[in-house]
Short mmCIF file of C-alpha atoms in Angstrom, two decimals:
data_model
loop_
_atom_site.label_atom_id
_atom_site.label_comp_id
_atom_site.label_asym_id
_atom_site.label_seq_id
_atom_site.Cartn_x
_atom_site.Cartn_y
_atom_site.Cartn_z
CA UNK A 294 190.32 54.74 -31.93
CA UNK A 295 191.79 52.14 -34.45
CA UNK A 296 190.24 50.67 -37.10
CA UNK A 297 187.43 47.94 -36.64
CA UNK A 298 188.91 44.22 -35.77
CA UNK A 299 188.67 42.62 -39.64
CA UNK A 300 189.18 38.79 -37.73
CA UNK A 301 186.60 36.59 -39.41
CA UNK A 302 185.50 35.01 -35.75
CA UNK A 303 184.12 38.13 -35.19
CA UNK A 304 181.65 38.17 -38.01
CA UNK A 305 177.88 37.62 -37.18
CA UNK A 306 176.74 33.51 -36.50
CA UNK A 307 174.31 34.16 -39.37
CA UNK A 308 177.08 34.33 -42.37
CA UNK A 309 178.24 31.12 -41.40
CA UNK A 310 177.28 28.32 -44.61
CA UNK A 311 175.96 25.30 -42.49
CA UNK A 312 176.70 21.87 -44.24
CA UNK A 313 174.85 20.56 -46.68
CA UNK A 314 173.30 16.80 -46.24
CA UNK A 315 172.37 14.48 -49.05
CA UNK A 316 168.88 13.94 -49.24
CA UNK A 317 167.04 11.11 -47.65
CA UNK A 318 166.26 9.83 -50.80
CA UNK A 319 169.77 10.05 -52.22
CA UNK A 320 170.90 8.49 -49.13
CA UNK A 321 168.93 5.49 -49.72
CA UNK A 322 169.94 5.80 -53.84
CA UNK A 323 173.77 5.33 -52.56
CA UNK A 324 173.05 2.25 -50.40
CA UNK A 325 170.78 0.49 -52.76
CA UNK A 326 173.58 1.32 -55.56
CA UNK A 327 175.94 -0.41 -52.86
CA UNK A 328 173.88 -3.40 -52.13
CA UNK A 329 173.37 -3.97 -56.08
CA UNK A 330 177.24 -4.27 -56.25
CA UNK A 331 178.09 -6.01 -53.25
CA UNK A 332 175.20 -8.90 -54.73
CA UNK A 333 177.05 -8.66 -58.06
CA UNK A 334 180.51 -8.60 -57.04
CA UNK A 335 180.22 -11.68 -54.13
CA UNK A 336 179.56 -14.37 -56.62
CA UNK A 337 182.34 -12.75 -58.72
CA UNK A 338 184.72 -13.05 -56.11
CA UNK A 339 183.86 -16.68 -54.92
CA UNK A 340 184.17 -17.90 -58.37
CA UNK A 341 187.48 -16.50 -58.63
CA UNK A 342 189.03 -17.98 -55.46
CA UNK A 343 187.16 -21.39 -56.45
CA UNK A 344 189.32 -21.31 -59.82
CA UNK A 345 192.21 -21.99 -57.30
CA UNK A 346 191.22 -23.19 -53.94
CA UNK A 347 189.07 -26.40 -52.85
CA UNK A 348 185.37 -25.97 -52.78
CA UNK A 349 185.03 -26.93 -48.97
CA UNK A 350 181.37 -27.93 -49.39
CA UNK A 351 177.80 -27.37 -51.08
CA UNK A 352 173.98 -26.76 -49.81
CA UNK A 353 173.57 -30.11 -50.70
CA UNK A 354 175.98 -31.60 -48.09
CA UNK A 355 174.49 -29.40 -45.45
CA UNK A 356 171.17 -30.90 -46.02
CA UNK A 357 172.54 -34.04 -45.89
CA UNK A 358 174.38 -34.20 -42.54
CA UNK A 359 170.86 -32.18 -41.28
CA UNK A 360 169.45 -35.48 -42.41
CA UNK A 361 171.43 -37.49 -40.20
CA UNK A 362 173.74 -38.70 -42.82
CA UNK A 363 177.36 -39.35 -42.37
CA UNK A 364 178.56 -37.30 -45.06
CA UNK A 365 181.73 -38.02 -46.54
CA UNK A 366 184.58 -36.63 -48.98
CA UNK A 367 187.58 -36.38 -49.76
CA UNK A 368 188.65 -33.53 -52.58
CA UNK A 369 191.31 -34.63 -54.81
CA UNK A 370 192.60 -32.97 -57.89
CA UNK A 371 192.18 -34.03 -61.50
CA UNK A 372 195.43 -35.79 -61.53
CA UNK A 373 194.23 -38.23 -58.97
CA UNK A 374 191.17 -39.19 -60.60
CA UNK A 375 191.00 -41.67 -63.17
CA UNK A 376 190.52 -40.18 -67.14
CA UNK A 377 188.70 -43.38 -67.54
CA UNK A 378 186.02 -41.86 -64.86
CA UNK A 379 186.48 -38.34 -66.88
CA UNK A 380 185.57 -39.43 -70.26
CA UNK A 381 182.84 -41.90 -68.87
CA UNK A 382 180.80 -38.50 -67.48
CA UNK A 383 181.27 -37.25 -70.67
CA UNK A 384 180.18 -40.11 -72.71
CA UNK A 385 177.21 -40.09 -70.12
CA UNK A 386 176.45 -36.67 -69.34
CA UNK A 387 177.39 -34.31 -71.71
CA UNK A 388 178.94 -35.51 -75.19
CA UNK A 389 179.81 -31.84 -76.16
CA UNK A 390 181.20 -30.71 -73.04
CA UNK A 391 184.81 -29.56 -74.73
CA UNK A 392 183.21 -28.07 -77.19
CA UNK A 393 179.98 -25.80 -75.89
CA UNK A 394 180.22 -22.27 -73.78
CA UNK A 395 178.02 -24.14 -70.72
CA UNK A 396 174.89 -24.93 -72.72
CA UNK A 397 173.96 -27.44 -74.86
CA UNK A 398 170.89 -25.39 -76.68
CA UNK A 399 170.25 -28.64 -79.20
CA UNK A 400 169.34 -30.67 -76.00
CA UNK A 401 167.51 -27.67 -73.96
CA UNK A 402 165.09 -27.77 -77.58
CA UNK A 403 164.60 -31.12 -76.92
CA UNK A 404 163.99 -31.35 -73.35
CA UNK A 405 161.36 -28.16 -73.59
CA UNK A 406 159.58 -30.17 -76.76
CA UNK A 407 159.29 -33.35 -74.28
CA UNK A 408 158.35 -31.34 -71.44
CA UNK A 409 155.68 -30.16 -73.72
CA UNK A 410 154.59 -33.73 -74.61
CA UNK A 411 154.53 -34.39 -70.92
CA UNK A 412 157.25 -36.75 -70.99
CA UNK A 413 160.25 -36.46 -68.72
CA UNK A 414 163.61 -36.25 -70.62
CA UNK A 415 167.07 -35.82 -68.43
CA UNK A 416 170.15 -34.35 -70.49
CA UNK A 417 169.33 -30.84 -71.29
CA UNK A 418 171.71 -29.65 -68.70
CA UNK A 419 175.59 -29.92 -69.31
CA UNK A 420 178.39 -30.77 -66.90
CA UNK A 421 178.86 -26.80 -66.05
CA UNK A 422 175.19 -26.50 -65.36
CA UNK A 423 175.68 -29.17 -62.95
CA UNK A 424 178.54 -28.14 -61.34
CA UNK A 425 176.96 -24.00 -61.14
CA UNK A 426 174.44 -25.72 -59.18
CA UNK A 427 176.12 -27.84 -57.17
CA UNK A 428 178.75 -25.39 -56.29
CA UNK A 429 176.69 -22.16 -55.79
CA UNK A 430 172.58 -23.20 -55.45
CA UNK A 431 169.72 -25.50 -53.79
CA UNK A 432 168.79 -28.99 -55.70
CA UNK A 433 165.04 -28.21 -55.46
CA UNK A 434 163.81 -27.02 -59.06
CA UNK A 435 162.52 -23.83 -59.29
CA UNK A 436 162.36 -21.12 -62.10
CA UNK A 437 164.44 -18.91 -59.51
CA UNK A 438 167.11 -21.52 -59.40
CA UNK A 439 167.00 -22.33 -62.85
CA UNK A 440 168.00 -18.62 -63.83
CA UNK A 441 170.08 -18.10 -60.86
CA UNK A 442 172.16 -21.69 -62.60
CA UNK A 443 171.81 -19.95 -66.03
CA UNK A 444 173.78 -16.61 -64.40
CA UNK A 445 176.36 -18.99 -62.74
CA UNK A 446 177.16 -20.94 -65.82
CA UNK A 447 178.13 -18.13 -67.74
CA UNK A 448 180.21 -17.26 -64.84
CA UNK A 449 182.23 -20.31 -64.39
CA UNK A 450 182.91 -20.66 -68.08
CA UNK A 451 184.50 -17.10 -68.08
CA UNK A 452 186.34 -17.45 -65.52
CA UNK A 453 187.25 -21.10 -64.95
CA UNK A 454 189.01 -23.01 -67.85
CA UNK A 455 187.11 -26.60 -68.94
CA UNK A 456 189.54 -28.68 -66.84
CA UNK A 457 188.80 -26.93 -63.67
CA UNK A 458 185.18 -27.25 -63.80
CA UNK A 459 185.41 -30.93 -64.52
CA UNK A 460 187.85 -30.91 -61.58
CA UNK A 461 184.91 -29.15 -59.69
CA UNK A 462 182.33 -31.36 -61.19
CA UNK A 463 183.80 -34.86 -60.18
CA UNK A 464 184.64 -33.43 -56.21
CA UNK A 465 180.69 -32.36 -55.49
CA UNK A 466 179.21 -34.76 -57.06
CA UNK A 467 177.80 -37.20 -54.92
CA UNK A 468 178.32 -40.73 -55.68
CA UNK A 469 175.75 -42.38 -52.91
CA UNK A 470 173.66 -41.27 -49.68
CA UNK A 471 175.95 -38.50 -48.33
CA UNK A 472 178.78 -39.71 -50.34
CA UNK A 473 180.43 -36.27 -52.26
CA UNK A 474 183.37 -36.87 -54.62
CA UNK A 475 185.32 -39.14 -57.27
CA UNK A 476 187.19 -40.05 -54.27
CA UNK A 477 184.93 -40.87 -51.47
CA UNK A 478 183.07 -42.24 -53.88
CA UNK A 479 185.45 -44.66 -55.51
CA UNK A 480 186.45 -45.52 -51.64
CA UNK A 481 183.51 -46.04 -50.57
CA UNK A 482 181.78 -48.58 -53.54
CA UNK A 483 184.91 -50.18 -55.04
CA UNK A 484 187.64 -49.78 -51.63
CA UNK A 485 189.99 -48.03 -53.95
CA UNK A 486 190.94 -44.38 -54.91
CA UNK A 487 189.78 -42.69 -57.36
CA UNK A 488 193.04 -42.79 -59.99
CA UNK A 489 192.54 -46.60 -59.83
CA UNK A 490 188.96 -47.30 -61.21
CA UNK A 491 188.74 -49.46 -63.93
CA UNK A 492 186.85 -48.71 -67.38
CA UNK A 493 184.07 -50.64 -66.01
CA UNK A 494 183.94 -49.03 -62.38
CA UNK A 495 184.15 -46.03 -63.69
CA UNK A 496 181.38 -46.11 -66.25
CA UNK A 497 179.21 -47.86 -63.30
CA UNK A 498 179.77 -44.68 -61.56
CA UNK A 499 179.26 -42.38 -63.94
CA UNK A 500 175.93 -44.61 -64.96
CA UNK A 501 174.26 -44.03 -61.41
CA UNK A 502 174.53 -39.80 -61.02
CA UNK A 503 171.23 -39.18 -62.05
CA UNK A 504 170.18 -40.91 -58.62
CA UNK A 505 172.90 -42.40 -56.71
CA UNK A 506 171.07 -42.90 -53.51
CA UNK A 507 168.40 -45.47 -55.43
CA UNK A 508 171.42 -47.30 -57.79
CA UNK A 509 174.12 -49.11 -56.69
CA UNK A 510 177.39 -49.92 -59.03
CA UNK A 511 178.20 -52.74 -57.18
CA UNK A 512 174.91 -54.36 -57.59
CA UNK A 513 173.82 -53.22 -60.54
CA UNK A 514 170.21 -53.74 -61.60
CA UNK A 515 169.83 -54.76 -65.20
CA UNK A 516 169.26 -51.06 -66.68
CA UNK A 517 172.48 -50.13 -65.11
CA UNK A 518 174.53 -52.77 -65.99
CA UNK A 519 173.13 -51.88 -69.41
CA UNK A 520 173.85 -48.75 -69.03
CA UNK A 521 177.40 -49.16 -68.03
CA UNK A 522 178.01 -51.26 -70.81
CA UNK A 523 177.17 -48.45 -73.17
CA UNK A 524 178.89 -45.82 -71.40
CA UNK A 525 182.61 -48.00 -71.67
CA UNK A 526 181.95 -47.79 -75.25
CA UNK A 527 181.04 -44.22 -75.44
CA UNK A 528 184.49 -43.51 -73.32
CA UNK A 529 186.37 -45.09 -75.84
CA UNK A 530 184.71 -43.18 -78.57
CA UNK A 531 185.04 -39.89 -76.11
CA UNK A 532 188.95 -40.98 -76.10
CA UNK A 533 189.42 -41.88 -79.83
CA UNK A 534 187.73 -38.69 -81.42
CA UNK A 535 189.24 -36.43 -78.89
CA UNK A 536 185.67 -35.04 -77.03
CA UNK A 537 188.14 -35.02 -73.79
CA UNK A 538 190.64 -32.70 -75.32
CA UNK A 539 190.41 -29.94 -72.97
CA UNK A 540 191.27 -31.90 -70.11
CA UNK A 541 193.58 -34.26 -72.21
CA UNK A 542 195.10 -32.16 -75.20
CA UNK A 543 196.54 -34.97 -77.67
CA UNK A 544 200.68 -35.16 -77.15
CA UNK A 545 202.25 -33.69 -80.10
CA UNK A 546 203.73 -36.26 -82.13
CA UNK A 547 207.79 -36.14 -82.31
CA UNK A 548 209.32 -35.06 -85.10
#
């Protein structure tokens, strides 16, 4: 007889390793590891491709067209919008908006101390605030959207330079009752485009963000024709001591 078969097929069912499964617990360690980074890396993502494609629309416009109104807007870039209208939300909105990394911490102080008095003080959030919100969130206030905006700030400051956010700013900002946009907006109150507005159209506009569906900058009431006053002024100053430089940088003088 010849020597016993050494073929490993016939070795006994009971040498045979059986594969080894994670744990269930592991299991669900690897998908909440995955969902943590997929919730981290989406907003990422969408702030990148914003840097370079049109924002095609915000919470905000959704709830408006559920609310039966004819939303409009056009989205233009910066080079078709008038500087005058730039430097006018500046002068109006946020003075230091060149200058800060998306928060304005001398007017936050402020705003807590008079929300500590009681009183109700508008200014503590900058232009990028604004437009993180706008872009990304819900306009109802809540501490859950208030640190959400805080998160999304930081983002678009990293990774969008000062002239794109303005950019972003001035095409989701709405300008009346459904109306989104420098351009829609300049349209729709003055019947020109945006690049056009005047120093005092544009500081009208800029002078009724805070609640353009109850002010008009056609018919102004006396606070914003007041207002609008003060803002042309504060344009000129935005122009003359450079506050607009990241979106204008002065032209270097020939030699």
């Amino acid at each position: 007889m010849g020597p016993p078969s050494l073929n490993p097929a016939s070795k006994p069912n009971t040498l045979r390793k059986k594969p080894l499964r994670p744990s269930k617990g592991k299991t669900w360690g690897r998908r909440l590891i995955q969902g943590l980074m997929i919730l981290i890396l989406t907003p990422i993502v969408i702030a990148l491709a914003y840097r370079f494609v049109p924002i095609p629309g915000t919470i905000l416009m959704v709830e408006r067209a559920l609310q039966g109104m004819d939303v409009r807007r056009i989205p233009v870039p910066l080079t078709r919008i008038s500087p005058y209208l730039v430097r006018s939300v500046i002068a109006s909105e946020d003075a230091k908006f060149c200058s800060h990394n998306g928060f304005d911490w001398i007017a936050i102080q402020k705003a807590v101390k008079s929300n500590e008095r009681g009183r109700r003080l508008r200014g503590g959030s900058t232009i990028s605030q604004q437009t993180a919100k706008n872009v990304f969130l819900w306009p109802e206030r809540s501490w859950l959207r208030k640190g959400l905006e805080t998160g999304f700030t930081v983002l678009i400051e990293t990774v969008w330079p000062k002239r794109r956010i303005m950019e972003a700013y001035l095409n989701v900002a709405e300008f009346g009752p459904g109306i989104f946009g420098a351009e829609a907006g300049a349209l729709y109150h003055f019947g020109k485009p945006a690049k056009d507005l005047s120093p005092l159209e544009a500081a009208r506009m800029a002078a009724i963000l805070p609640s353009p569906g109850r002010w008009s900058p056609t018919n102004p009431s006396r606070r914003i024709a007041r207002k609008s006053n003060a803002i042309v002024k504060g344009a000129r100053m935005v122009r003359e001591s450079g506050l607009s430089s990241c979106i204008y940088p002065p032209k270097k003088k020939s030699q």
